[in-house]
Short mmCIF file of C-alpha atoms and ligand atoms in Angstrom, two decimals:
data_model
loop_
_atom_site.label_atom_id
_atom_site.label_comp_id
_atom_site.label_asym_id
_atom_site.label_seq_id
_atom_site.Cartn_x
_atom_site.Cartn_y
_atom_site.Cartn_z
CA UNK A 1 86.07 90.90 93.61
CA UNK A 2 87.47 88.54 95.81
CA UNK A 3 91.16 90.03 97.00
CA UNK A 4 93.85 88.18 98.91
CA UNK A 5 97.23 88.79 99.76
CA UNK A 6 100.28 87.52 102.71
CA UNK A 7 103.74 88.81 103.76
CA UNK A 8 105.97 86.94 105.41
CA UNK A 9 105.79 87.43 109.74
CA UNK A 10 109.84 87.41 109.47
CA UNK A 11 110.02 90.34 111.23
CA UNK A 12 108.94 93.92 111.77
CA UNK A 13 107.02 95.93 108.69
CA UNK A 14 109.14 98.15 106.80
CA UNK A 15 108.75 100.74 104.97
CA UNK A 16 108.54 99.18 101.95
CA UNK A 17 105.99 96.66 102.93
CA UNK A 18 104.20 99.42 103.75
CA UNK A 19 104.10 101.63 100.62
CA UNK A 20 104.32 98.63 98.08
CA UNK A 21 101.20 96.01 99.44
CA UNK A 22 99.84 96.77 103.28
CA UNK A 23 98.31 100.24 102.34
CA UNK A 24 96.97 99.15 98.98
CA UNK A 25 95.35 95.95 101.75
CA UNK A 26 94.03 99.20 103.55
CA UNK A 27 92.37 100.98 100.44
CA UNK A 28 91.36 97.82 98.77
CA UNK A 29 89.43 96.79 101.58
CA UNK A 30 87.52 99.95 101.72
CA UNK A 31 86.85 99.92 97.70
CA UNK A 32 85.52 96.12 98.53
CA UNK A 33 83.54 96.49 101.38
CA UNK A 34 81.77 99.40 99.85
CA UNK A 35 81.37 96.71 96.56
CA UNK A 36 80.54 93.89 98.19
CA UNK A 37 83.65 92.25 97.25
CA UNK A 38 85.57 90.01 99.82
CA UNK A 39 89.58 90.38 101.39
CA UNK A 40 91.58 87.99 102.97
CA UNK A 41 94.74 88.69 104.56
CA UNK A 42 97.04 86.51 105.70
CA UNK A 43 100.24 86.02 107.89
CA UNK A 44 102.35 83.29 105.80
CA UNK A 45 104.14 81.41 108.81
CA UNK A 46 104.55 78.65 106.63
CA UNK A 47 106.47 80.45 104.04
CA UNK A 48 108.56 81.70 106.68
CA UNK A 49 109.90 77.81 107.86
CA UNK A 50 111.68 77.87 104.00
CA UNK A 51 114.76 79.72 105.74
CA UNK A 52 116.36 79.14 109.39
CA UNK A 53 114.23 80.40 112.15
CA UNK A 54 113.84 80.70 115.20
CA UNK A 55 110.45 78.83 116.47
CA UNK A 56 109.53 81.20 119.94
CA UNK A 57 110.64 84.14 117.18
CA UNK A 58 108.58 82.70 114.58
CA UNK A 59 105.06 82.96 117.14
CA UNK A 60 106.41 86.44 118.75
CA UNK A 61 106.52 88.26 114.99
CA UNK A 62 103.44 86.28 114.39
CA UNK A 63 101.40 88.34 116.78
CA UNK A 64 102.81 91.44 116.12
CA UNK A 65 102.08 91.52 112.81
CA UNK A 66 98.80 91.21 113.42
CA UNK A 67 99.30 94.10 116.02
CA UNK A 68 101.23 95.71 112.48
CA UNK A 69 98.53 94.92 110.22
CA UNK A 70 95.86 96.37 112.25
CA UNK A 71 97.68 99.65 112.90
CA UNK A 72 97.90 100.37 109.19
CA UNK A 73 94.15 99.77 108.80
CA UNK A 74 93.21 96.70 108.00
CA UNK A 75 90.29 96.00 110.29
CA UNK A 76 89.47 92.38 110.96
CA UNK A 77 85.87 92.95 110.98
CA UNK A 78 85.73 93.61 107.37
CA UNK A 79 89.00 91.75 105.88
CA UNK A 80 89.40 87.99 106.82
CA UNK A 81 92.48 88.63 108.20
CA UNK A 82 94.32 84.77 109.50
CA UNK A 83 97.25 82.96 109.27
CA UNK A 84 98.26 80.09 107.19
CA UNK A 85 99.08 77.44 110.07
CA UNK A 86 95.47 77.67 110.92
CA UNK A 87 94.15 76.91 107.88
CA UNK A 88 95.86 73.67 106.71
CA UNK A 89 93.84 73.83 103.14
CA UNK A 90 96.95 75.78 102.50
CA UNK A 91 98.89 72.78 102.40
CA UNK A 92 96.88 70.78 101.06
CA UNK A 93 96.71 72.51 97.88
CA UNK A 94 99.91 73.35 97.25
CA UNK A 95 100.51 69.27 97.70
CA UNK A 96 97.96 68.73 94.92
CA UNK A 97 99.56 71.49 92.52
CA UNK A 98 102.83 70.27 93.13
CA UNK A 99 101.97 67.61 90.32
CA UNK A 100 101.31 70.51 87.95
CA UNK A 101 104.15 72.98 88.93
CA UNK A 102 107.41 72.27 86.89
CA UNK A 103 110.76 71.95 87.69
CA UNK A 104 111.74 74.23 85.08
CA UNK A 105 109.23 76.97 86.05
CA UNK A 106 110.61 77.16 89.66
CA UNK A 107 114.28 76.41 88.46
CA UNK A 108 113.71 80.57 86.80
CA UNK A 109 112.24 82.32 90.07
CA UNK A 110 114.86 84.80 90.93
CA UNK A 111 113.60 84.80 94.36
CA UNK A 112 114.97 81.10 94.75
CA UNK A 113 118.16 81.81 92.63
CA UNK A 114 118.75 85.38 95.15
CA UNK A 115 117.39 83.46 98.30
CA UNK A 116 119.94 79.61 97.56
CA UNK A 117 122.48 81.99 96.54
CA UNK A 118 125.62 79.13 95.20
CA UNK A 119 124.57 76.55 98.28
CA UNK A 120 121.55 75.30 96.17
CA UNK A 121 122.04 71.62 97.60
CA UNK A 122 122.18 72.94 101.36
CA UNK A 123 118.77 74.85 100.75
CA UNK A 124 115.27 73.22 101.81
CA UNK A 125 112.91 71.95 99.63
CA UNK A 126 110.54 74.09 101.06
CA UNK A 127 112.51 77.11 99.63
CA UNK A 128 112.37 75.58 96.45
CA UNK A 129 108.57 74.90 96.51
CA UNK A 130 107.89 78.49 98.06
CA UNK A 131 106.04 79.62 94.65
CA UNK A 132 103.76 76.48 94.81
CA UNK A 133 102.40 77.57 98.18
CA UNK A 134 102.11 80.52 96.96
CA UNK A 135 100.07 79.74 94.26
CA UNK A 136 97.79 77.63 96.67
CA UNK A 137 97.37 80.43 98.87
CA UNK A 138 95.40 82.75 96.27
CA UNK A 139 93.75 79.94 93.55
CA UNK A 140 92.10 78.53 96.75
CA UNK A 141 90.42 81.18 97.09
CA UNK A 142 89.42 82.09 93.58
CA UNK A 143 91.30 85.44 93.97
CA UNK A 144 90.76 87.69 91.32
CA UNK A 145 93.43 90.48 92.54
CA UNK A 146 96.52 90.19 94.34
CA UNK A 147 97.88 93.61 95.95
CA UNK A 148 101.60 93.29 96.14
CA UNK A 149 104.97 94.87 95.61
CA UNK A 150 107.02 94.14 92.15
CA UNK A 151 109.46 91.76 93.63
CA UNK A 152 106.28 89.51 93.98
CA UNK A 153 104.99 90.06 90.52
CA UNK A 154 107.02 86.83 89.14
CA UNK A 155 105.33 84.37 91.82
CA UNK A 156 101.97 85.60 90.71
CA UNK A 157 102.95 85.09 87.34
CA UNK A 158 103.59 81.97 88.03
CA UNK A 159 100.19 80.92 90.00
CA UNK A 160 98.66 82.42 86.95
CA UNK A 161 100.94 79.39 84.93
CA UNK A 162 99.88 77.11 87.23
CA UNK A 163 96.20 77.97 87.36
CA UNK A 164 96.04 77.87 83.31
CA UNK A 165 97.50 74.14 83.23
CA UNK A 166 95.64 73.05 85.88
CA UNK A 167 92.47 73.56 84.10
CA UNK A 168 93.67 72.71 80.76
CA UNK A 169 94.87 69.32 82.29
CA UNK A 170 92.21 68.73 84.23
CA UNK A 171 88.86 70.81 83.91
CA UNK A 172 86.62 71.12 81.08
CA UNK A 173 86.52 74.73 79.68
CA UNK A 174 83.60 75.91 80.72
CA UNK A 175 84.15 74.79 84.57
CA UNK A 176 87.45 75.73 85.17
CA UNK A 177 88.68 75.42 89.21
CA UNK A 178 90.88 77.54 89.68
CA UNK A 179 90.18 81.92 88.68
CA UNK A 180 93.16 83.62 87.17
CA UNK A 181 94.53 86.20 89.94
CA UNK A 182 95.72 89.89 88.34
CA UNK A 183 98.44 91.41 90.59
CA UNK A 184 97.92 94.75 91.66
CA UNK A 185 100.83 96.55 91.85
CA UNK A 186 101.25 100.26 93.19
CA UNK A 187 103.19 101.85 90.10
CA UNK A 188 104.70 104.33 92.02
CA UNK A 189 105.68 102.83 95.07
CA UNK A 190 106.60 99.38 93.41
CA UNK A 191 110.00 99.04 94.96
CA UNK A 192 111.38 100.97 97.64
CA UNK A 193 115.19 100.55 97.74
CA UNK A 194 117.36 100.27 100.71
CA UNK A 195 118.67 103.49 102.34
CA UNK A 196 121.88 102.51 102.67
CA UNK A 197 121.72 101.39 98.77
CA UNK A 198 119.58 102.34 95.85
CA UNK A 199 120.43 99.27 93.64
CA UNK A 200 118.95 97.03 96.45
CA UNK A 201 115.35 96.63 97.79
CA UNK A 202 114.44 97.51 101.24
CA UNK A 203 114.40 94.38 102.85
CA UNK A 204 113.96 92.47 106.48
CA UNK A 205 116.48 90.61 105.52
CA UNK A 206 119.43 93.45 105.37
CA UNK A 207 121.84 93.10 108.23
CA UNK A 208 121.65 96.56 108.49
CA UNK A 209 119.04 97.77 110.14
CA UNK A 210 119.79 101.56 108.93
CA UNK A 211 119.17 100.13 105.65
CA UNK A 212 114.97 100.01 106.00
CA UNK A 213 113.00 102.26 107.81
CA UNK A 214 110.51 100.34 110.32
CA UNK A 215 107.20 101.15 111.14
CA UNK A 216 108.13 100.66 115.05
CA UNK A 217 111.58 103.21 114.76
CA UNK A 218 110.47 106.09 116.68
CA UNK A 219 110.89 109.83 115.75
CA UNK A 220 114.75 110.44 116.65
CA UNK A 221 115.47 106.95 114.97
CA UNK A 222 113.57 107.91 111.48
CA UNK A 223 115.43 111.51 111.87
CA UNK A 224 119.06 109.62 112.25
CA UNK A 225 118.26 107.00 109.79
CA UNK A 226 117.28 109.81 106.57
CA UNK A 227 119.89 112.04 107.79
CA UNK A 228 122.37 109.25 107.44
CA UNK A 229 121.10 107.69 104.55
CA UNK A 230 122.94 107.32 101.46
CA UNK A 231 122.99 110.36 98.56
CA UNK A 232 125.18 111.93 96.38
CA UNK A 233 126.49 115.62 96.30
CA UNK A 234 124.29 117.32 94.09
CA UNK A 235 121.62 119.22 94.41
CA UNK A 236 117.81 118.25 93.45
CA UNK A 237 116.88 118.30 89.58
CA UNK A 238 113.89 120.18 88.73
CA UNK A 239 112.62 117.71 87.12
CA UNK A 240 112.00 114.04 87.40
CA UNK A 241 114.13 113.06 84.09
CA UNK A 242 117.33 114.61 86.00
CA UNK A 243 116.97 112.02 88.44
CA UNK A 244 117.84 109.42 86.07
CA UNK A 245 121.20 107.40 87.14
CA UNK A 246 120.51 108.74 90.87
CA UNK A 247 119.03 105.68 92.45
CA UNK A 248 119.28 107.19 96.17
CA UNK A 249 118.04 110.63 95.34
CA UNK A 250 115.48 108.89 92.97
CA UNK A 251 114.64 106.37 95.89
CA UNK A 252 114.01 109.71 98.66
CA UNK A 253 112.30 111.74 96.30
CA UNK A 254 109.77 108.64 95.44
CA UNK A 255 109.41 108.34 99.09
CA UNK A 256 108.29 112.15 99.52
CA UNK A 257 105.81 111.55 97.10
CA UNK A 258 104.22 108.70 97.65
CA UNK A 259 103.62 110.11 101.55
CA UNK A 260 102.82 113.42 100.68
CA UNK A 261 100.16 111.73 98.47
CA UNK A 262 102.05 113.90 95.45
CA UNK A 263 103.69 113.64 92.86
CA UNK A 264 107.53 113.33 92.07
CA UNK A 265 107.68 116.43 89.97
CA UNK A 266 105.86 118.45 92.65
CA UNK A 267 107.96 117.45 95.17
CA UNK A 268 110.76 118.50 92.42
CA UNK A 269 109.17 121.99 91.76
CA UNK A 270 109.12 122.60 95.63
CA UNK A 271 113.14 121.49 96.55
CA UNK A 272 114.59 121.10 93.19
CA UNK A 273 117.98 123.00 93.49
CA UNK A 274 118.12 122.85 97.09
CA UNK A 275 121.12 120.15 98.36
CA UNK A 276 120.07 117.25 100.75
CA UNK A 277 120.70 119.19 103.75
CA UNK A 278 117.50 120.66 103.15
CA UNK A 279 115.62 117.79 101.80
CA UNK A 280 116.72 115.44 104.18
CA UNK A 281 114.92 117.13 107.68
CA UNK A 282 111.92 117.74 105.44
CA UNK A 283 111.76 113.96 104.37
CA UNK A 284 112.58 112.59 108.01
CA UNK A 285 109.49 115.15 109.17
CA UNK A 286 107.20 113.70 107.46
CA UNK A 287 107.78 110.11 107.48
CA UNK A 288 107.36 111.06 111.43
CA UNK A 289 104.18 112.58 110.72
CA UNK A 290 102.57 109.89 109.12
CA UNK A 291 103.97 106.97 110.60
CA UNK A 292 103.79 108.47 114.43
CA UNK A 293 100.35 107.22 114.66
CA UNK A 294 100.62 103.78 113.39
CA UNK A 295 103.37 103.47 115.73
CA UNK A 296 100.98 104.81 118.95
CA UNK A 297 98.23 102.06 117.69
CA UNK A 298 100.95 99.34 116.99
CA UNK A 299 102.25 99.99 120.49
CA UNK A 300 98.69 99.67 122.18
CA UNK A 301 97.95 96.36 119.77
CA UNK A 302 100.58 94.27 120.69
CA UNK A 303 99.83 94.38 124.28
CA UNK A 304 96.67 92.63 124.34
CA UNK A 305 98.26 89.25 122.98
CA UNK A 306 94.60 87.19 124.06
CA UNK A 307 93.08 89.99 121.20
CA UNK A 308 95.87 89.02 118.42
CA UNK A 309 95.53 85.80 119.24
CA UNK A 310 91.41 85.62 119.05
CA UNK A 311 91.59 87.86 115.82
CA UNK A 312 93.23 85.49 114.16
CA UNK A 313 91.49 82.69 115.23
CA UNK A 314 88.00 84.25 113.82
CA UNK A 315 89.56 85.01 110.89
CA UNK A 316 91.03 81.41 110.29
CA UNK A 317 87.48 79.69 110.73
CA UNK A 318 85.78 81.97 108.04
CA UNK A 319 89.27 81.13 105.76
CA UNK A 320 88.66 77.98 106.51
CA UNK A 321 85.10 78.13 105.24
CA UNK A 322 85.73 79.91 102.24
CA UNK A 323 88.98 77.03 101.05
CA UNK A 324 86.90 74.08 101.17
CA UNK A 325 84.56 74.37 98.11
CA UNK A 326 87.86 75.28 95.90
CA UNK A 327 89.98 72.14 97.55
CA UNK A 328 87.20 70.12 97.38
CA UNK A 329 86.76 70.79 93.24
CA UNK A 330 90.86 70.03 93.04
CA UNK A 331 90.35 67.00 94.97
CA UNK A 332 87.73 65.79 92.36
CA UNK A 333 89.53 66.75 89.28
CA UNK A 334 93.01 65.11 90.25
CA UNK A 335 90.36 61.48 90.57
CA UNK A 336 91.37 61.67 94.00
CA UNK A 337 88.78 59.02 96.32
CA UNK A 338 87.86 60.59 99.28
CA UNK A 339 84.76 58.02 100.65
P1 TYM B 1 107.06 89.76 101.95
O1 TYM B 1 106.70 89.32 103.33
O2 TYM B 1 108.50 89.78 101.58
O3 TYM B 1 106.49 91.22 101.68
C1 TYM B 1 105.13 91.58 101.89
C2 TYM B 1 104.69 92.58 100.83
O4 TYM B 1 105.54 93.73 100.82
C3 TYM B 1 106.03 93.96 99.51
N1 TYM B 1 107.39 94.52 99.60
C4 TYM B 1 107.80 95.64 98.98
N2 TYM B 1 107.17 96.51 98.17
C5 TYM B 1 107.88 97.56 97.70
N3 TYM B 1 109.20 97.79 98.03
C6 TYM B 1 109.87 96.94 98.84
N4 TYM B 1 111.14 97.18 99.15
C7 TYM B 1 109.18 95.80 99.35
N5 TYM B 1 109.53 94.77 100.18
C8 TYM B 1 108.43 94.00 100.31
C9 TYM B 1 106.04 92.59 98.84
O5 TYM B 1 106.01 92.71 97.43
C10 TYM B 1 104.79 91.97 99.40
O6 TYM B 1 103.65 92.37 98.67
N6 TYM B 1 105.99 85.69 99.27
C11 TYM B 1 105.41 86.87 99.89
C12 TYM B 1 104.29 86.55 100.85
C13 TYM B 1 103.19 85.76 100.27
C14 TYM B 1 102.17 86.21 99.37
C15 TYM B 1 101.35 85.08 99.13
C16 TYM B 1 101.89 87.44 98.78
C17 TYM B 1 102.95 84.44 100.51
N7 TYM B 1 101.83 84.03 99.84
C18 TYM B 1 100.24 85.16 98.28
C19 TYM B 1 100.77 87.52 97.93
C20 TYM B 1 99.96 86.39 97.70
C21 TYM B 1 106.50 87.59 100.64
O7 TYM B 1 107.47 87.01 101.10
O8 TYM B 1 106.23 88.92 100.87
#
């Protein structure tokens, strides 16, 4: 088992980072060490130059997602965990699978229709070429599973596309160079909509900040930000088919669960009936509950920025290690001379 995944260092972990990949990173990288299986875990700076930034911004989120990462549990001495500018193999690859990915394939990513919006000429290239990267970052290291959220599942499909016509083109079937990665996706905590929305997902990149849930908001903020999140006058179903057409409630409820380690019809049979006034406070409690001490080991992470910084420096060189076998195979099959 050989498991890698990234997010984006755009900005603080929310909620629905959280629930949809970075605790699956946690769990997976118990099930592997205890297998003998491998994780790598990476920050993906150079996605993150695809939209305006802000460079000093762009290091500063850098370290404290480390600082993040770590507080939810995933523990550089057993995950590789790194980020991509330190590990230029990255780039490398996704320069030699550029010749296999098509225009056509990246022309249907939604995230590049969503993210261009009608300005397609003003967007980079980079944007456009996001999924390519992508692909690099997992086939270089012969991942076999992927842990992600479902707004992902479409890029993976993709380095799956990529990986296929890659060896058809230019490996003989029984050597292939690239392994075909499986996403894993959490089913019930695929996509955790916005507060402030249930048709949208919970995103960094909402303006409104009362829209996500962040694993740095402290108690009173989580409190304000549930009580004042977005529902609809009637009381709880009993049952989870009488959430159907109630994307907020539906949203909360799947929330409650997925902390409370439960399921949605338990949490039904315990409030269903009872309005939001009650549900609410008992949500808000224990999203404080369970994020509170992330929060406490975030806050005592980031301060030691030499420790971020040397984490990810360790982790890059073993990254590093682990690329050059894969690139080295691409490199051959392209014909590529390299003395
Ligand atoms: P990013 O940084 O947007 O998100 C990181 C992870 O969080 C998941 N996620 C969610 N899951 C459920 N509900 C939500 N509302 C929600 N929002 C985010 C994402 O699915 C993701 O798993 N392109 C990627 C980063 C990346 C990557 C990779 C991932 C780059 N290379 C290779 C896997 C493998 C991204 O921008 O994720």
């Amino acid at each position: 088992m050989r498991i890698v995944s990234g997010i984006q260092p755009t900005g603080n972990l929310h909620l629905g980072n959280y629930l949809g990949a970075i605790r699956n990173w946690a769990a997976m990288q118990d099930n592997a060490s205890a297998s003998g299986g491998e994780c790598l875990y990476f920050l993906a700076d150079l996605h993150a130059i695809s939209m305006p930034h802000v460079p000093a911004e762009l290091s500063a989120n850098t370290r404290e997602m480390v600082a993040a990462l770590v507080a939810c549990g995933v523990d550089p001495q057993r995950s590789i965990l790194f980020n991509q500018a330190q590990v230029p193999q990255h780039a490398e690859l996704q320069w030699l699978l550029n010749g296999t990915a098509r225009m056509g394939w990246l022309n249907r990513m939604t995230q590049w229709k969503d993210k261009a919006g009608k300005n397609r000429e003003g967007a980079s290239v980079a944007l456009f070429t996001y999924p390519v990267l992508q692909a690099a970052d997992v086939l270089l290291y012969q991942a076999t599973h992927v842990p992600v959220g479902e707004d992902q599942k479409q890029h993976l499909e993709l380095a799956r596309d990529i990986a296929q016509k890659f060896n058809n083109d230019f490996a003989s079937p029984d050597a292939p160079v690239f392994t075909q990665p499986e996403p894993i996706i959490p089913p019930e905590a695929a996509r955790i909509m916005s507060l402030r929305d249930g048709s949208a997902k919970m995103s960094k990149s909402d303006p409104s900040d009362m829209s996500r849930i962040n694993l740095t908001d402290d108690a009173d903020t989580i409190m304000q930000k549930i009580r004042k999140a977005k529902t609809d006058p009637e009381p709880l179903p009993g049952e989870k088919a009488g959430l159907a057409g109630r994307a907020e409630a539906a949203n909360l409820v799947g929330i409650y669960a997925v902390m409370a380690g439960t399921s949605v019809d338990a949490v039904l049979g315990e409030f269903g009936g009872e309005g939001f006034g009650k549900f609410k406070p008992a949500l808000g409690e224990l999203l404080v509950e369970k994020l509170s001490p992330i929060n406490q080991r975030f806050v005592d992470l980031r301060r030691d920025q030499a420790a971020l910084d040397a984490i990810l420096k360790a982790g890059a060189e073993k990254a590093r290690a682990l690329a050059m076998p894969t690139l080295d195979k691409a490199y051959a099959a392209l014909g590529l001379v390299r003395g």
